[in-house]
């Protein structure tokens, strides 16, 4: 990747409420960190996630995912140790929204546990899933081969 082709880059973390609830089965979830990289051509973004995608992190994840209408959204999942069905449903809903808008949505490098979830649910046959970020970027964002 050539740094000059990337747009603004900033990092921030989203934290869940650690306050315990009355249910004995409720456990506070770990924080979800989202690193956003904006792409300039084509207009798009890369969301690199670190932390579990679970119900406790759904609201901030959904907000960030739906924030911009871009031509390309890349969701990098190598730092996501596990995902629950609620967040998987949000990913499928966002994919449907992208299909309706003519936008592209790509999942990159899911962790083994997330990859297994995508295979068992057969979501990997619906969505584009690639092994590396380089594979997801348009050719204009990839470095030329060395000779």
JSON list of C-alpha atoms in Angstrom, two decimals, residues 3 8 31 33 40 55 59 71 74 89 104 114 120:
[
{"chain": "A", "resi": 3, "resn": "UNK", "atom": "CA", "xyz": [0.54, 5.76, 2.16]},
{"chain": "A", "resi": 8, "resn": "UNK", "atom": "CA", "xyz": [-7.12, 10.39, 6.94]},
{"chain": "A", "resi": 31, "resn": "UNK", "atom": "CA", "xyz": [-13.88, -3.56, 24.77]},
{"chain": "A", "resi": 33, "resn": "UNK", "atom": "CA", "xyz": [-11.38, -1.25, 19.42]},
{"chain": "A", "resi": 40, "resn": "UNK", "atom": "CA", "xyz": [-9.76, 8.20, -1.26]},
{"chain": "A", "resi": 55, "resn": "UNK", "atom": "CA", "xyz": [-24.08, -8.14, 22.03]},
{"chain": "A", "resi": 59, "resn": "UNK", "atom": "CA", "xyz": [-24.50, -0.62, 19.35]},
{"chain": "A", "resi": 71, "resn": "UNK", "atom": "CA", "xyz": [-18.44, 2.59, -2.37]},
{"chain": "A", "resi": 74, "resn": "UNK", "atom": "CA", "xyz": [-13.55, -3.51, 4.25]},
{"chain": "A", "resi": 89, "resn": "UNK", "atom": "CA", "xyz": [-26.75, -10.72, 11.79]},
{"chain": "A", "resi": 104, "resn": "UNK", "atom": "CA", "xyz": [-18.91, -3.48, -2.07]},
{"chain": "A", "resi": 114, "resn": "UNK", "atom": "CA", "xyz": [-14.85, -16.43, 13.28]},
{"chain": "A", "resi": 120, "resn": "UNK", "atom": "CA", "xyz": [-20.99, -23.30, 9.61]}
]
